[in-house]
Tab-separated table of N, CA and C in Angstrom:
chain	number	residue	atom	x	y	z
A	171	MET	N	103.109	116.275	95.870
A	171	MET	CA	103.067	115.000	96.557
A	171	MET	C	103.600	113.920	95.618
A	172	PRO	N	104.518	113.087	96.113
A	172	PRO	CA	105.039	112.003	95.271
A	172	PRO	C	103.983	110.928	95.039
A	173	PRO	N	104.128	110.151	93.982
A	173	PRO	CA	103.156	109.082	93.723
A	173	PRO	C	103.159	108.042	94.845
A	174	LEU	N	102.024	107.380	95.010
A	174	LEU	CA	101.851	106.342	96.026
A	174	LEU	C	102.004	104.967	95.385
A	175	THR	N	102.900	104.173	95.921
A	175	THR	CA	103.055	102.793	95.448
A	175	THR	C	102.061	101.903	96.192
A	176	GLY	N	101.955	100.679	95.766
A	176	GLY	CA	101.097	99.733	96.470
A	176	GLY	C	101.525	99.571	97.921
A	177	LEU	N	102.839	99.562	98.163
A	177	LEU	CA	103.351	99.447	99.530
A	177	LEU	C	102.952	100.678	100.352
A	178	ASP	N	103.064	101.870	99.762
A	178	ASP	CA	102.651	103.100	100.459
A	178	ASP	C	101.190	103.008	100.881
A	179	ILE	N	100.350	102.567	99.956
A	179	ILE	CA	98.913	102.475	100.231
A	179	ILE	C	98.661	101.483	101.362
A	180	ARG	N	99.338	100.346	101.337
A	180	ARG	CA	99.197	99.357	102.420
A	180	ARG	C	99.594	99.960	103.768
A	181	LEU	N	100.731	100.680	103.779
A	181	LEU	CA	101.203	101.283	105.026
A	181	LEU	C	100.216	102.321	105.549
A	182	TYR	N	99.713	103.192	104.665
A	182	TYR	CA	98.766	104.223	105.097
A	182	TYR	C	97.451	103.615	105.590
A	183	LEU	N	96.951	102.613	104.892
A	183	LEU	CA	95.716	101.970	105.349
A	183	LEU	C	95.942	101.243	106.674
A	184	GLY	N	97.139	100.690	106.872
A	184	GLY	CA	97.477	100.082	108.153
A	184	GLY	C	97.480	101.109	109.275
A	185	GLU	N	97.981	102.317	108.990
A	185	GLU	CA	97.971	103.388	109.985
A	185	GLU	C	96.543	103.788	110.342
A	186	VAL	N	95.675	103.853	109.336
A	186	VAL	CA	94.270	104.171	109.593
A	186	VAL	C	93.652	103.091	110.475
A	187	ALA	N	93.886	101.835	110.132
A	187	ALA	CA	93.328	100.727	110.915
A	187	ALA	C	93.840	100.755	112.348
A	188	ASP	N	95.131	101.046	112.533
A	188	ASP	CA	95.709	101.093	113.877
A	188	ASP	C	95.132	102.238	114.706
A	189	ALA	N	94.740	103.325	114.041
A	189	ALA	CA	94.209	104.488	114.748
A	189	ALA	C	92.746	104.311	115.150
A	190	MET	N	92.067	103.333	114.561
A	190	MET	CA	90.651	103.113	114.862
A	190	MET	C	90.497	102.396	116.193
A	191	GLU	N	89.465	102.767	116.911
A	191	GLU	CA	89.153	102.105	118.178
A	191	GLU	C	88.709	100.665	117.897
A	192	PRO	N	89.076	99.715	118.769
A	192	PRO	CA	88.691	98.322	118.535
A	192	PRO	C	87.185	98.081	118.701
A	193	ILE	N	86.497	98.995	119.351
A	193	ILE	CA	85.046	98.895	119.477
A	193	ILE	C	84.438	100.154	118.874
A	194	GLY	N	83.220	100.058	118.449
A	194	GLY	CA	82.562	101.201	117.824
A	194	GLY	C	82.109	100.842	116.428
A	195	PRO	N	81.818	101.858	115.626
A	195	PRO	CA	81.307	101.576	114.278
A	195	PRO	C	82.344	100.873	113.413
A	196	ARG	N	81.862	99.998	112.567
A	196	ARG	CA	82.729	99.286	111.630
A	196	ARG	C	82.791	100.094	110.341
A	197	HIS	N	83.970	100.180	109.750
A	197	HIS	CA	84.166	100.923	108.505
A	197	HIS	C	84.717	99.983	107.447
A	198	THR	N	84.248	100.152	106.237
A	198	THR	CA	84.749	99.381	105.107
A	198	THR	C	85.365	100.338	104.109
A	199	LEU	N	86.613	100.104	103.748
A	199	LEU	CA	87.279	100.908	102.730
A	199	LEU	C	87.442	100.044	101.485
A	200	ILE	N	87.041	100.584	100.348
A	200	ILE	CA	87.113	99.845	99.094
A	200	ILE	C	88.048	100.593	98.154
A	201	LEU	N	89.124	99.946	97.741
A	201	LEU	CA	90.058	100.557	96.805
A	201	LEU	C	89.543	100.381	95.388
A	202	VAL	N	89.636	101.457	94.610
A	202	VAL	CA	89.228	101.414	93.204
A	202	VAL	C	90.270	102.160	92.369
A	203	GLY	N	90.195	101.998	91.073
A	203	GLY	CA	91.031	102.758	90.161
A	203	GLY	C	92.507	102.440	90.288
A	204	GLY	N	93.320	103.491	90.122
A	204	GLY	CA	94.771	103.339	90.130
A	204	GLY	C	95.315	102.797	91.430
A	205	SER	N	94.682	103.157	92.552
A	205	SER	CA	95.174	102.652	93.844
A	205	SER	C	94.995	101.143	93.949
A	206	LEU	N	93.902	100.621	93.410
A	206	LEU	CA	93.693	99.169	93.417
A	206	LEU	C	94.722	98.483	92.517
A	207	LEU	N	94.987	99.084	91.364
A	207	LEU	CA	95.989	98.505	90.459
A	207	LEU	C	97.367	98.508	91.103
A	208	ALA	N	97.723	99.602	91.792
A	208	ALA	CA	99.018	99.670	92.481
A	208	ALA	C	99.084	98.641	93.606
A	209	TRP	N	97.985	98.497	94.338
A	209	TRP	CA	97.903	97.517	95.440
A	209	TRP	C	98.272	96.123	94.932
A	210	HIS	N	97.761	95.778	93.749
A	210	HIS	CA	97.994	94.443	93.178
A	210	HIS	C	99.250	94.366	92.316
A	211	GLY	N	100.025	95.447	92.255
A	211	GLY	CA	101.243	95.441	91.461
A	211	GLY	C	101.019	95.498	89.966
A	212	LEU	N	99.815	95.896	89.545
A	212	LEU	CA	99.501	95.987	88.117
A	212	LEU	C	99.813	97.374	87.561
A	213	ARG	N	100.212	98.257	88.456
A	213	ARG	CA	100.597	99.612	88.100
A	213	ARG	C	101.669	100.019	89.101
A	214	GLU	N	102.671	100.756	88.655
A	214	GLU	CA	103.770	101.119	89.555
A	214	GLU	C	103.310	102.020	90.703
A	215	ALA	N	102.474	103.011	90.396
A	215	ALA	CA	102.060	103.969	91.432
A	215	ALA	C	100.830	104.741	90.956
A	216	THR	N	100.270	105.524	91.876
A	216	THR	CA	99.150	106.396	91.570
A	216	THR	C	99.343	107.705	92.327
A	217	PHE	N	98.686	108.749	91.886
A	217	PHE	CA	98.826	110.048	92.542
A	217	PHE	C	97.699	110.347	93.520
A	218	ASP	N	96.684	109.506	93.536
A	218	ASP	CA	95.588	109.752	94.470
A	218	ASP	C	94.893	108.441	94.812
A	219	VAL	N	94.096	108.489	95.847
A	219	VAL	CA	93.268	107.351	96.228
A	219	VAL	C	91.832	107.826	96.154
A	220	ASP	N	91.076	107.229	95.257
A	220	ASP	CA	89.695	107.647	95.025
A	220	ASP	C	88.755	107.072	96.069
A	221	SER	N	87.670	107.777	96.282
A	221	SER	CA	86.617	107.311	97.184
A	221	SER	C	85.344	107.161	96.372
A	222	VAL	N	84.603	106.090	96.609
A	222	VAL	CA	83.357	105.878	95.876
A	222	VAL	C	82.150	106.361	96.671
A	223	ARG	N	82.382	106.782	97.919
A	223	ARG	CA	81.306	107.365	98.715
A	223	ARG	C	81.928	108.251	99.785
A	224	ARG	N	81.103	109.065	100.398
A	224	ARG	CA	81.593	109.998	101.406
A	224	ARG	C	82.170	109.236	102.593
A	225	LEU	N	83.351	109.682	103.059
A	225	LEU	CA	83.972	109.067	104.219
A	225	LEU	C	83.359	109.623	105.497
A	226	ASP	N	83.172	108.750	106.478
A	226	ASP	CA	82.688	109.197	107.776
A	226	ASP	C	83.680	110.166	108.390
A	227	ALA	N	83.207	111.074	109.234
A	227	ALA	CA	84.077	112.065	109.878
A	227	ALA	C	85.226	111.406	110.629
A	228	GLU	N	84.987	110.229	111.179
A	228	GLU	CA	85.998	109.502	111.942
A	228	GLU	C	87.200	109.120	111.069
A	229	LEU	N	86.990	108.965	109.760
A	229	LEU	CA	88.054	108.541	108.860
A	229	LEU	C	88.803	109.701	108.239
A	230	HIS	N	88.298	110.898	108.358
A	230	HIS	CA	88.996	112.067	107.809
A	230	HIS	C	90.212	112.390	108.643
A	231	GLY	N	91.330	112.726	107.979
A	231	GLY	CA	92.577	113.035	108.665
A	231	GLY	C	92.542	114.385	109.195
């Protein structure tokens, strides 16, 4: 898998948001580590997006 840039991460999170139903449970995603640095342009890219807690089944691809 190629590294993820900040733009890649934004696009993928946008796809997740678009796929969510407008009503129902609310989900909060918190970027940490290399993905957060890439998001802010403080790092060129990262190879993974870390999770600080278990993702709900609805968010799993």
